[in-house]
Coordinates of C-alpha atoms in Angstrom, one line a residue:
Chain A
X295 CA 3.2 -25.9 -39.0
X296 CA -0.6 -25.6 -38.9
X297 CA -2.1 -22.1 -39.5
X298 CA -5.7 -21.3 -38.4
X299 CA -7.6 -19.9 -41.5
X300 CA -11.1 -19.9 -40.1
X301 CA -13.2 -20.6 -37.1
X302 CA -14.1 -18.9 -33.8
X303 CA -11.4 -16.9 -31.9
X304 CA -9.9 -19.0 -29.1
X305 CA -11.2 -16.8 -26.3
X306 CA -14.8 -17.2 -27.4
X307 CA -16.7 -19.5 -25.0
X308 CA -19.3 -21.9 -26.4
X309 CA -22.0 -20.7 -27.0
X310 CA -20.6 -17.3 -28.1
X311 CA -22.1 -14.4 -26.4
X312 CA -23.5 -13.1 -29.6
X313 CA -26.7 -14.8 -28.5
X314 CA -27.1 -12.0 -25.9
X315 CA -27.5 -9.3 -28.6
X316 CA -30.4 -7.9 -30.7
X317 CA -30.4 -9.0 -34.4
X318 CA -28.2 -6.6 -36.4
X319 CA -26.3 -5.2 -33.4
X320 CA -22.6 -4.7 -34.2
X321 CA -21.4 -4.9 -30.7
X322 CA -20.5 -8.8 -31.2
X323 CA -18.7 -7.7 -34.5
X324 CA -16.4 -5.5 -32.3
X325 CA -16.1 -8.2 -29.6
X326 CA -14.9 -10.4 -32.6
X327 CA -12.4 -7.9 -33.8
X328 CA -10.8 -7.4 -30.2
X329 CA -10.7 -11.4 -29.9
X330 CA -8.9 -11.8 -33.1
X331 CA -6.5 -9.0 -32.4
X332 CA -5.7 -10.5 -28.9
X333 CA -5.2 -13.8 -30.5
X334 CA -3.1 -12.6 -33.5
X335 CA -0.9 -10.7 -31.0
X336 CA -0.6 -13.5 -28.6
X337 CA -1.6 -11.4 -25.7
X338 CA -4.9 -13.0 -24.6
X339 CA -3.1 -14.9 -21.8
X340 CA -2.0 -11.9 -20.0
X341 CA -5.0 -9.6 -20.9
X342 CA -7.3 -8.2 -18.1
X343 CA -10.4 -6.7 -19.6
X344 CA -12.2 -3.9 -17.5
X345 CA -15.7 -3.4 -18.4
X346 CA -18.2 -0.6 -18.0
X347 CA -22.0 -0.8 -17.8
X348 CA -24.1 -1.2 -20.9
X349 CA -24.7 -3.7 -23.8
X350 CA -20.9 -3.9 -24.4
X351 CA -20.7 -5.5 -20.9
X352 CA -22.5 -8.6 -21.9
X353 CA -19.3 -9.8 -23.5
X354 CA -18.3 -11.1 -20.0
X355 CA -20.3 -14.1 -20.6
X356 CA -18.5 -15.0 -23.7
X357 CA -14.9 -14.2 -23.3
X358 CA -12.4 -16.6 -21.8
X359 CA -10.4 -13.7 -20.4
X360 CA -9.8 -12.3 -16.9
X361 CA -12.5 -9.8 -16.7
X362 CA -13.5 -7.1 -14.2
X363 CA -16.8 -5.6 -14.5
X364 CA -17.0 -2.1 -12.8
X365 CA -19.4 0.4 -11.7
X366 CA -21.0 2.5 -14.3
X367 CA -18.4 4.9 -16.0
X368 CA -15.5 3.8 -13.6
X369 CA -13.7 1.2 -15.8
X370 CA -10.6 3.5 -16.5
X371 CA -10.2 4.3 -12.7
X372 CA -10.2 0.6 -11.9
X373 CA -8.1 -0.3 -14.9
X374 CA -5.6 2.3 -13.8
X375 CA -4.9 0.5 -10.6
X376 CA -4.8 -3.0 -12.3
X377 CA -2.1 -1.6 -14.7
X378 CA -0.2 0.3 -12.2
X379 CA 0.2 -2.8 -9.9
X380 CA 0.6 -5.2 -13.0
X381 CA 2.6 -3.3 -15.5
X382 CA 3.2 -6.5 -17.5
X383 CA -0.5 -7.2 -18.0
X384 CA -2.5 -6.0 -21.0
X385 CA -5.2 -4.0 -19.5
X386 CA -8.1 -2.7 -21.8
X387 CA -11.4 -1.3 -21.2
X388 CA -14.4 -2.0 -23.3
X389 CA -17.0 0.8 -22.8
X390 CA -20.1 2.3 -24.4
X391 CA -20.3 6.0 -25.4
X392 CA -22.4 6.7 -22.4
X393 CA -20.1 4.8 -20.0
X394 CA -17.0 6.4 -21.3
X395 CA -17.8 10.0 -22.2
X396 CA -21.1 10.4 -20.2
X397 CA -20.9 9.2 -16.6
X398 CA -17.4 8.2 -17.0
X399 CA -16.0 11.4 -18.5
X400 CA -14.0 12.2 -15.3
X401 CA -12.4 8.7 -15.2
X402 CA -11.7 9.0 -19.0
X403 CA -10.1 12.4 -18.7
X404 CA -8.1 11.4 -15.6
X405 CA -6.7 8.3 -17.3
X406 CA -5.7 10.4 -20.4
X407 CA -4.3 13.3 -18.3
X408 CA -2.1 10.7 -16.5
X409 CA -1.2 8.9 -19.8
X410 CA -2.2 5.6 -18.3
X411 CA -0.8 2.7 -20.4
X412 CA -4.2 1.2 -21.1
X413 CA -6.2 0.7 -24.3
X414 CA -9.8 1.7 -24.5
X415 CA -12.3 0.5 -27.2
X416 CA -15.5 2.7 -27.0
X417 CA -18.6 1.4 -28.8
X418 CA -20.5 4.3 -30.2
X419 CA -24.1 3.4 -31.0
X420 CA -25.5 7.1 -30.6
X421 CA -27.9 6.2 -27.8
X422 CA -28.3 4.3 -24.5
X423 CA -29.1 0.9 -25.9
X424 CA -29.5 -1.1 -22.7
X425 CA -31.9 1.0 -21.0
X426 CA -34.3 1.6 -24.0
X427 CA -32.7 4.0 -26.4
X428 CA -32.3 7.4 -24.5
X429 CA -30.2 10.3 -25.4
X430 CA -26.5 9.7 -25.2
X431 CA -23.6 12.1 -25.5
X432 CA -23.1 11.0 -29.1
X433 CA -26.7 11.3 -30.1
X434 CA -26.9 13.3 -33.5
X435 CA -28.6 16.6 -33.7
X436 CA -32.1 15.9 -34.8
X437 CA -32.0 12.1 -33.7
X438 CA -35.1 11.0 -32.0
X439 CA -34.5 8.9 -28.8
X440 CA -37.0 8.0 -26.0
X441 CA -35.8 11.1 -24.0
X442 CA -35.5 13.4 -27.0
X443 CA -38.8 12.4 -28.6
X444 CA -38.7 15.5 -30.9
X445 CA -35.0 14.9 -31.9
X446 CA -32.0 16.2 -30.2
X447 CA -32.1 19.9 -30.2
X448 CA -28.6 21.5 -29.6
X449 CA -30.3 24.5 -27.6
X450 CA -31.8 22.0 -25.3
X451 CA -29.5 18.9 -25.1
X452 CA -26.2 20.3 -26.4
X453 CA -24.1 18.8 -29.2
X454 CA -22.7 15.3 -29.8
X455 CA -19.3 14.7 -28.2
X456 CA -16.5 13.8 -30.6
X457 CA -14.6 11.5 -28.3
X458 CA -11.7 10.3 -30.6
X459 CA -10.9 13.8 -31.4
X460 CA -11.1 14.8 -27.8
X461 CA -8.8 12.0 -26.8
X462 CA -6.4 13.2 -29.5
X463 CA -5.9 16.5 -27.6
X464 CA -4.3 14.9 -24.6
X465 CA -0.6 14.7 -24.3
X466 CA -1.0 11.3 -22.5
X467 CA -2.9 9.8 -25.4
X468 CA -0.6 8.4 -28.1
X469 CA -3.1 6.8 -30.3
X470 CA -6.7 7.7 -31.1
X471 CA -8.8 6.5 -34.0
X472 CA -12.4 6.1 -35.1
X473 CA -13.5 3.1 -37.1
X474 CA -16.9 1.8 -38.5
X475 CA -18.1 -1.8 -39.5
X476 CA -20.6 -0.9 -42.2
X477 CA -18.5 -2.6 -45.0
X478 CA -15.7 -5.1 -45.4
X479 CA -13.0 -2.3 -46.0
X480 CA -13.9 -0.5 -42.9
X481 CA -14.1 -3.7 -40.8
X482 CA -10.5 -4.5 -41.8
X483 CA -9.4 -0.9 -41.1
X484 CA -11.0 -0.9 -37.7
X485 CA -9.2 -4.2 -37.0
X486 CA -6.0 -2.5 -37.9
X487 CA -6.7 0.5 -35.6
X488 CA -7.5 -1.9 -32.6
X489 CA -4.2 -3.7 -33.4
X490 CA -2.2 -0.4 -33.4
X491 CA -4.0 0.7 -30.2
X492 CA -2.8 -2.5 -28.4
X493 CA 0.8 -2.3 -30.0
X494 CA 1.0 1.2 -28.3
X495 CA 0.3 -0.4 -25.0
X496 CA 2.8 -3.1 -25.6
X497 CA 5.4 -0.3 -26.4
X498 CA 4.4 1.4 -23.1
X499 CA 4.2 4.8 -24.6
X500 CA 0.7 6.1 -23.3
X501 CA -3.0 5.8 -23.4
X502 CA -4.5 4.4 -26.7
X503 CA -8.2 4.8 -27.9
X504 CA -10.4 3.5 -30.6
X505 CA -14.0 4.5 -31.1
X506 CA -16.0 2.2 -33.1
X507 CA -19.4 3.2 -34.7
X508 CA -21.9 0.5 -34.0
X509 CA -25.5 -0.1 -35.2
X510 CA -28.5 -0.3 -32.8
X511 CA -31.4 -1.6 -35.0
X512 CA -34.1 -1.7 -32.3
X513 CA -33.5 1.7 -30.8
X514 CA -32.9 3.4 -34.2
X515 CA -36.0 1.7 -35.4
X516 CA -34.3 0.6 -38.6
X517 CA -33.5 -2.9 -40.2
X518 CA -29.9 -4.0 -40.0
X519 CA -29.3 -3.1 -43.5
X520 CA -30.9 0.4 -43.0
X521 CA -28.6 0.8 -40.1
X522 CA -25.5 0.3 -42.1
X523 CA -26.8 2.9 -44.6
X524 CA -27.4 5.4 -41.8
X525 CA -23.9 5.0 -40.6
X526 CA -22.5 5.5 -43.9
X527 CA -24.8 8.5 -44.9
X528 CA -25.5 10.2 -41.6
X529 CA -23.3 9.1 -38.9
X530 CA -19.9 9.4 -40.5
X531 CA -20.8 13.0 -41.6
X532 CA -20.7 13.9 -37.8
X533 CA -18.2 11.3 -36.7
X534 CA -15.5 11.0 -39.4
X535 CA -13.4 7.9 -39.7
X536 CA -9.6 7.7 -39.4
X537 CA -6.7 8.0 -37.0
X538 CA -6.6 11.3 -35.1
X539 CA -3.3 10.9 -33.3
X540 CA -0.4 8.4 -33.6
X541 CA 2.7 9.2 -31.9
X542 CA 5.5 7.6 -29.9
X543 CA 4.6 9.1 -26.6
X544 CA 6.8 12.1 -26.8
X545 CA 3.7 14.4 -26.6
X546 CA 4.3 15.9 -30.1
Chain B
X1203 CA 11.3 -5.4 14.7
X1204 CA 9.8 -2.5 16.7
X1205 CA 10.6 1.0 16.2
X1206 CA 9.3 3.6 18.6
X1207 CA 8.4 6.8 16.8
X1208 CA 6.7 10.2 18.0
X1209 CA 4.2 10.6 15.1
X1210 CA 0.8 12.2 14.2
X1211 CA -2.3 9.9 14.1
X1212 CA -2.5 10.6 10.3
X1213 CA 1.2 9.5 10.0
X1214 CA 0.3 6.4 12.0
X1215 CA -2.0 5.4 9.2
X1216 CA 0.9 5.2 6.8
X1217 CA 3.3 3.3 9.1
X1218 CA 0.5 0.8 9.9
X1219 CA -0.2 0.4 6.3
X1220 CA 3.4 -0.1 5.4
X1221 CA 4.0 -2.8 8.1
X1222 CA 0.7 -4.3 7.3
X1223 CA 1.7 -5.1 3.8
X1224 CA -0.2 -2.5 1.8
X1225 CA 0.8 -2.5 -1.8
X1226 CA -0.9 0.8 -3.1
X1227 CA -2.6 3.9 -1.9
X1228 CA -4.9 5.8 -4.2
X1229 CA -6.2 9.2 -2.7
X1230 CA -7.3 12.6 -3.1
X1231 CA -6.5 15.6 -0.8
X1232 CA -9.0 16.7 1.7
X1233 CA -8.8 18.3 5.1
X1234 CA -8.2 17.1 7.8
X1235 CA -6.4 14.0 6.6
X1236 CA -4.0 15.6 4.0
X1237 CA -1.0 14.3 6.2
X1238 CA -2.0 10.8 5.1
X1239 CA -2.0 11.4 1.3
X1240 CA 1.3 13.3 1.6
X1241 CA 2.8 10.5 3.8
X1242 CA 2.1 7.9 0.9
X1243 CA 3.4 10.2 -1.6
X1244 CA 6.6 10.6 0.3
X1245 CA 7.2 7.2 1.6
X1246 CA 5.5 4.5 -0.8
X1247 CA 7.3 5.2 -4.3
X1248 CA 10.8 4.8 -2.7
X1249 CA 9.9 1.6 -1.4
X1250 CA 8.8 0.3 -4.8
X1251 CA 5.1 0.5 -3.8
X1252 CA 2.3 2.4 -5.8
X1253 CA 1.1 5.9 -4.8
X1254 CA -1.3 7.7 -7.1
X1255 CA -3.3 10.9 -6.7
X1256 CA -6.6 10.4 -8.4
X1257 CA -8.7 13.0 -10.2
X1258 CA -11.4 12.7 -7.5
X1259 CA -12.6 10.5 -4.6
X1260 CA -14.7 8.6 -7.0
X1261 CA -11.5 7.9 -9.0
X1262 CA -9.7 6.7 -5.7
X1263 CA -12.3 4.2 -4.6
X1264 CA -12.7 2.9 -8.1
X1265 CA -8.9 2.4 -8.2
X1266 CA -9.2 0.4 -4.9
X1267 CA -11.8 -1.6 -6.8
X1268 CA -9.3 -2.5 -9.5
X1269 CA -6.3 -3.0 -7.4
X1270 CA -8.2 -5.3 -4.9
X1271 CA -9.6 -7.2 -7.7
X1272 CA -6.0 -7.9 -9.1
X1273 CA -5.2 -9.3 -5.7
X1274 CA -3.3 -6.6 -4.0
X1275 CA -3.7 -4.8 -0.6
X1276 CA -4.9 -1.4 -1.4
X1277 CA -6.3 1.4 0.5
X1278 CA -7.5 5.0 0.4
X1279 CA -8.1 7.8 2.9
X1280 CA -10.6 10.5 2.9
X1281 CA -12.7 12.9 5.0
X1282 CA -16.4 13.4 5.1
X1283 CA -17.3 15.0 1.7
X1284 CA -15.0 12.5 0.0
X1285 CA -16.5 9.7 2.1
X1286 CA -20.0 10.7 0.6
X1287 CA -18.5 10.5 -2.9
X1288 CA -17.2 7.0 -2.3
X1289 CA -20.3 5.3 -1.2
X1290 CA -21.4 4.0 -4.5
X1291 CA -18.2 2.0 -5.0
X1292 CA -17.9 0.7 -1.6
X1293 CA -21.3 -1.0 -2.2
X1294 CA -19.8 -2.4 -5.5
X1295 CA -16.8 -3.6 -3.5
X1296 CA -19.0 -5.5 -1.2
X1297 CA -21.0 -6.9 -4.0
X1298 CA -18.0 -8.0 -6.0
X1299 CA -16.3 -9.2 -2.7
X1300 CA -13.1 -7.2 -3.3
X1301 CA -11.2 -6.5 0.1
X1302 CA -9.9 -3.1 0.7
X1303 CA -9.2 -0.7 3.5
X1304 CA -10.8 2.8 3.7
X1305 CA -9.6 5.4 6.2
X1306 CA -12.2 8.0 7.2
X1307 CA -10.9 10.9 9.2
X1308 CA -14.2 12.5 10.0
X1309 CA -14.9 16.2 9.9
X1310 CA -17.8 18.3 10.6
X1311 CA -21.0 17.9 8.5
X1312 CA -23.4 17.9 6.9
X1313 CA -22.4 19.0 3.4
X1314 CA -18.9 20.6 3.3
X1315 CA -19.6 21.2 7.0
X1316 CA -16.3 22.4 8.7
X1317 CA -12.7 21.3 8.0
X1318 CA -12.2 20.7 11.7
X1319 CA -12.7 17.6 13.8
X1320 CA -16.2 16.0 14.4
X1321 CA -17.8 12.6 14.6
X1322 CA -20.7 13.0 12.1
X1323 CA -20.3 10.1 9.6
X1324 CA -21.2 7.2 12.2
X1325 CA -24.6 6.3 10.3
X1326 CA -23.1 6.2 6.7
X1327 CA -20.0 4.2 8.1
X1328 CA -22.0 1.6 10.2
X1329 CA -25.1 1.3 7.9
X1330 CA -23.5 1.6 4.4
X1331 CA -24.2 4.8 2.6
X1332 CA -24.2 3.3 -0.9
X1333 CA -26.9 1.3 -2.6
X1334 CA -28.4 -2.0 -1.4
X1335 CA -27.9 -2.6 2.4
X1336 CA -24.6 -4.0 3.0
X1337 CA -22.1 -4.3 6.0
X1338 CA -18.5 -3.3 6.5
X1339 CA -16.5 -3.8 9.7
X1340 CA -15.9 -0.4 11.1
X1341 CA -12.9 0.0 13.4
X1342 CA -12.7 2.9 15.7
X1343 CA -9.3 3.7 17.1
X1344 CA -8.7 6.2 20.0
X1345 CA -5.0 6.8 19.8
X1346 CA -2.1 7.0 17.3
X1347 CA -0.8 3.5 18.4
X1348 CA -4.3 2.0 17.8
X1349 CA -4.7 3.7 14.4
X1350 CA -1.3 1.9 13.5
X1351 CA -2.6 -1.5 14.8
X1352 CA -6.1 -1.3 13.5
X1353 CA -4.9 -0.5 10.0
X1354 CA -3.1 -3.8 10.0
X1355 CA -6.1 -5.6 11.5
X1356 CA -8.2 -3.9 8.8
X1357 CA -6.2 -5.4 6.0
X1358 CA -6.3 -8.7 7.8
X1359 CA -10.1 -8.6 8.2
X1360 CA -10.7 -7.3 4.6
X1361 CA -8.9 -10.2 3.2
X1362 CA -10.4 -12.8 5.6
X1363 CA -13.8 -11.9 4.6
X1364 CA -13.2 -10.4 1.1
X1365 CA -15.0 -7.3 2.2
X1366 CA -14.0 -3.5 2.6
X1367 CA -13.0 -2.5 6.1
X1368 CA -13.4 1.0 7.4
X1369 CA -11.0 2.7 9.8
X1370 CA -13.1 5.6 11.4
X1371 CA -10.9 8.3 13.0
X1372 CA -11.4 12.0 13.3
X1373 CA -9.5 15.4 13.0
X1374 CA -8.3 15.2 16.6
X1375 CA -6.9 11.7 16.3
X1376 CA -5.4 12.8 13.1
X1377 CA -3.5 15.6 14.2
X1378 CA -2.5 14.6 17.7
X1379 CA 1.1 13.3 18.0
X1380 CA 2.0 10.4 20.3
X1381 CA 4.7 7.9 20.8
X1382 CA 3.8 4.7 18.7
X1383 CA 5.6 1.4 18.6
X1384 CA 5.8 0.5 15.0
X1385 CA 5.9 -3.1 14.0
X1386 CA 4.3 -5.9 12.0
X1387 CA 1.4 -7.5 13.8
X1388 CA 0.7 -11.2 13.0
X1389 CA -3.0 -12.0 12.8
X1390 CA -2.4 -15.6 11.5
X1391 CA -2.6 -17.1 8.1
X1392 CA -5.0 -16.2 5.3
X1393 CA -6.2 -18.1 2.2
X1394 CA -4.5 -17.5 -1.1
X1395 CA -6.3 -15.0 -3.3
X1396 CA -6.9 -17.5 -6.0
X1397 CA -9.9 -15.5 -7.2
X1398 CA -7.8 -12.6 -8.1
X1399 CA -7.4 -11.3 -11.7
X1400 CA -3.8 -11.8 -13.0
X1401 CA -4.3 -12.7 -16.7
X1402 CA -5.2 -16.3 -17.5
X1403 CA -1.7 -17.5 -18.2
X1404 CA -0.6 -16.4 -14.7
X1405 CA -3.3 -18.4 -12.9
X1406 CA -2.2 -21.7 -11.3
X1407 CA -5.1 -23.6 -13.0
X1408 CA -4.7 -21.7 -16.3
X1409 CA -8.5 -20.7 -16.1
X1410 CA -9.8 -17.2 -16.5
X1411 CA -11.6 -15.3 -13.7
X1412 CA -14.5 -12.9 -13.6
X1413 CA -15.3 -10.4 -11.0
X1414 CA -18.4 -8.3 -11.2
X1415 CA -20.8 -6.5 -8.9
X1416 CA -23.9 -7.5 -10.9
X1417 CA -24.4 -11.0 -9.7
X1418 CA -28.2 -10.6 -10.0
X1419 CA -27.7 -9.7 -13.7
X1420 CA -24.9 -12.0 -14.7
X1421 CA -24.6 -14.7 -12.0
X1422 CA -21.2 -16.0 -11.2
X1423 CA -20.2 -19.5 -10.2
X1424 CA -20.7 -20.9 -7.6
X1425 CA -23.9 -19.0 -7.2
X1426 CA -26.5 -19.9 -9.8
X1427 CA -28.8 -16.9 -9.0
X1428 CA -29.2 -13.8 -7.1
X1429 CA -30.8 -15.4 -4.2
X1430 CA -28.3 -18.0 -3.5
X1431 CA -25.7 -15.3 -3.7
X1432 CA -27.6 -12.9 -1.3
X1433 CA -27.7 -16.0 1.2
X1434 CA -24.0 -16.3 0.8
X1435 CA -23.3 -12.6 1.7
X1436 CA -25.8 -12.6 4.5
X1437 CA -24.0 -15.7 6.0
X1438 CA -20.8 -13.8 5.7
X1439 CA -22.2 -10.7 7.5
X1440 CA -23.4 -12.9 10.2
X1441 CA -20.0 -14.6 10.5
X1442 CA -18.5 -11.1 10.8
X1443 CA -20.9 -10.0 13.4
X1444 CA -20.4 -13.1 15.5
X1445 CA -16.6 -13.3 15.2
X1446 CA -15.3 -9.7 15.0
X1447 CA -16.9 -7.6 17.8
X1448 CA -14.4 -5.7 19.8
X1449 CA -14.9 -3.4 22.7
X1450 CA -13.2 -2.1 25.8
X1451 CA -14.7 -2.1 29.2
X1452 CA -13.3 0.3 31.7
X1453 CA -14.3 0.6 35.4
X1454 CA -17.7 -0.7 34.4
X1455 CA -17.9 -3.7 36.7
X1456 CA -19.8 -1.8 39.5
X1457 CA -20.8 1.4 37.6
X1458 CA -24.1 3.0 38.0
X1459 CA -23.7 5.2 35.1
X1460 CA -21.9 4.1 32.0
X1461 CA -20.5 6.4 29.4
X1462 CA -20.4 5.1 25.7
X1463 CA -18.0 6.7 23.4
X1464 CA -15.5 5.9 20.5
X1465 CA -12.5 7.7 19.0
X1466 CA -11.3 10.9 20.5
X1467 CA -14.4 11.4 22.8
X1468 CA -13.5 8.0 24.4
X1469 CA -10.2 9.4 25.4
X1470 CA -12.1 12.5 27.0
X1471 CA -14.5 10.2 28.5
X1472 CA -12.0 7.9 30.1
X1473 CA -10.3 10.9 31.6
X1474 CA -13.7 12.0 33.2
X1475 CA -14.1 8.4 34.4
X1476 CA -10.8 8.7 36.1
X1477 CA -11.7 12.1 37.7
X1478 CA -15.0 10.9 38.8
X1479 CA -13.7 7.7 40.3
X1480 CA -11.2 9.8 42.4
X1481 CA -14.3 11.2 44.0
X1482 CA -15.9 7.9 44.5
X1483 CA -18.6 8.3 41.9
X1484 CA -19.5 4.9 40.2
X1485 CA -18.9 5.7 36.6
X1486 CA -17.6 3.4 33.9
X1487 CA -16.9 3.4 30.2
X1488 CA -17.8 1.0 27.3
X1489 CA -15.8 1.8 24.2
X1490 CA -16.8 0.2 21.1
X1491 CA -13.7 -0.6 19.0
X1492 CA -15.8 -2.1 16.3
X1493 CA -18.8 0.2 15.6
X1494 CA -20.1 -2.4 13.3
X1495 CA -20.5 -5.0 14.7
X1496 CA -21.8 -3.1 17.7
X1497 CA -21.6 -4.4 21.3
X1498 CA -25.5 -4.4 21.7
X1499 CA -25.6 -7.4 24.0
X1500 CA -23.0 -6.1 26.5
X1501 CA -24.8 -2.7 26.7
X1502 CA -28.1 -4.5 27.2
X1503 CA -26.7 -6.6 29.9
X1504 CA -25.6 -3.3 31.7
X1505 CA -29.1 -1.8 31.2
X1506 CA -30.6 -5.0 32.8
X1507 CA -28.5 -4.4 35.8
X1508 CA -29.9 -0.9 36.1
X1509 CA -27.1 1.1 34.6
X1510 CA -28.0 4.6 33.1
X1511 CA -26.2 5.6 30.0
X1512 CA -24.4 8.8 28.8
X1513 CA -23.2 8.8 25.2
X1514 CA -20.4 11.1 24.4
X1515 CA -20.0 11.7 20.7
X1516 CA -19.0 14.9 18.8
X1517 CA -22.2 15.1 16.7
X1518 CA -25.8 15.9 17.1
X1519 CA -26.5 12.3 18.2
X1520 CA -25.8 9.4 15.9
X1521 CA -24.3 6.5 17.9
X1522 CA -26.8 7.2 20.5
X1523 CA -29.3 5.5 18.2
X1524 CA -27.5 2.1 18.7
X1525 CA -27.2 2.5 22.4
X1526 CA -31.0 3.1 22.6
X1527 CA -31.6 0.0 20.4
X1528 CA -29.3 -2.0 22.8
X1529 CA -31.1 -0.8 26.1
X1530 CA -34.5 -1.6 24.6
X1531 CA -36.2 1.2 26.6
X1532 CA -35.1 -0.2 29.9
X1533 CA -33.3 2.8 31.0
X1534 CA -32.5 6.5 30.1
X1535 CA -29.8 7.4 27.5
X1536 CA -28.4 10.8 27.5
X1537 CA -26.2 12.7 25.2
X1538 CA -23.2 15.0 25.3
X1539 CA -22.8 16.2 21.7
X1540 CA -21.3 18.7 19.5
X1541 CA -23.4 21.5 21.1
X1542 CA -21.7 20.8 24.5
X1543 CA -18.2 21.8 23.2
X1544 CA -16.3 23.9 25.7
X1545 CA -15.9 26.6 23.1
X1546 CA -19.0 26.7 20.8
X1547 CA -17.0 26.9 17.5
X1548 CA -15.9 24.5 14.8
X1549 CA -12.5 24.3 16.8
X1550 CA -13.9 23.6 20.3
X1551 CA -13.8 20.2 21.8
X1552 CA -15.9 18.3 24.2
X1553 CA -13.8 18.4 27.4
X1554 CA -13.8 16.2 30.4
X1555 CA -15.1 19.0 32.6
X1556 CA -18.4 19.2 30.7
X1557 CA -18.7 15.4 30.8
X1558 CA -18.2 15.5 34.6
X1559 CA -20.8 18.1 35.0
X1560 CA -23.3 15.9 33.3
X1561 CA -22.1 12.8 35.2
X1562 CA -22.9 14.6 38.4
X1563 CA -26.2 15.8 37.2
X1564 CA -27.4 12.3 36.3
X1565 CA -26.0 10.4 39.4

């Protein structure tokens, strides 16, 4: 029996959508992880991907999957209906931090409240990449963005939202984790988180969530290598990595 | 099989949807349409269909977006403030060509207005209140029976054109109880939804599908660019406008004064016409059943024959704008509106006696 040891994931169209992204952006790396996990688990044929609005959504040009691209922030509402009407489908949302916990906070909390059997992968690059690097719910205190030119001030703009920790507080959430891609070990760990999240959906126990820290070199005004250093030294201090909840859906 | 039932207009929504093949209802409570949401909560799950109360009206309409994209017949119901919240995604439904049915049981506005009946959402229903200038077929029933029938037609037209359909009722029609013949109506065959999302392995051709509402950003086949896609939806709007116009003419043949009304005020107006005809007054009624497309040509034709017009609508004057467009300045267009209710409160109605007074003044 032949076993694939290298090459592109089978759901990557040619040319891969990585071409859409800025040099050093890690969004395509997360796309790659999701692609590999869907292939490894043999669920890409029955997957329906529901997208938000933001850089993450450019993945629709590169994935050979059934894809629904929604209004900004509403992917989890639309995904809810897709899953309720197609219980056998694997329904997952791909969302940025602004899409998921900014404009989409109501949909996110609604889906977790109801324990929708959906998986959400949230790409956290601490700013609004698509529109030119504005303040996001996840922007760090002191971080300069185009709408916080003097750096985020908690007294003015509030505090960064810890989405993975928040998700873990909902009884309807059965899995919540935060991963990073700044080195090979964390790449593998993040892939494991994504796989666990999909497994929870297959088990039908509740909502599963993975937040992934993602570099944004043009808007951070750093080189790709400096971005990785920033993630390791600054961002993880605010957004610690790991699994925040892993249960069997009994609400414990 | 036909069953005769004595039911509220709001319940007729549910029976019409059930007999019309609706798969799922997503909704959020708001007065005066709560009986609709409660009907689905009670009747749908026990029939193996999906009912879900969303966290907001924004949630409901986006659930329609998802359910419709997956190829199911889905609907929601709301009233005026909730309708306002849904506008964004109705526009996305049009852009992404996902068919769904939205029932709007109008109440008083603007803002939270009143919780009682009115007809104050005509403009946002017929012009599209969301971004981008789009068109939805708007069906305006005037009885519980017609609510039941037009819900079914609404699903058929939504699927036929891959576009949302709006059923515009009001608090009076929602609350009134009448005898209704409940049955499935056959509107003819429709194409298979081979565009719907089911997961690649469940598609007959084994190929993946994409549905998005940003065709100008990421074009989808068969439209190579924004302009070719705009041309496509414009042609579709034209086709709807040409093929789906519906209206009722009542005693209009020899009329010197024509009333124009929809919904509950059309019932009131018909009564006024009957009473005036008994006195020998030459009065008729044009009742648009589709508010978009609107019967411009038929009203224009009557204006050219020298008819005067009196619009009866429970608002400060919204549909009257379409009647004025129709007559092109040839004749006078008068209004009996919300300030002419028999009791000047949020519970008062426009009654036939007030309409008759105005008819006699104008003739």
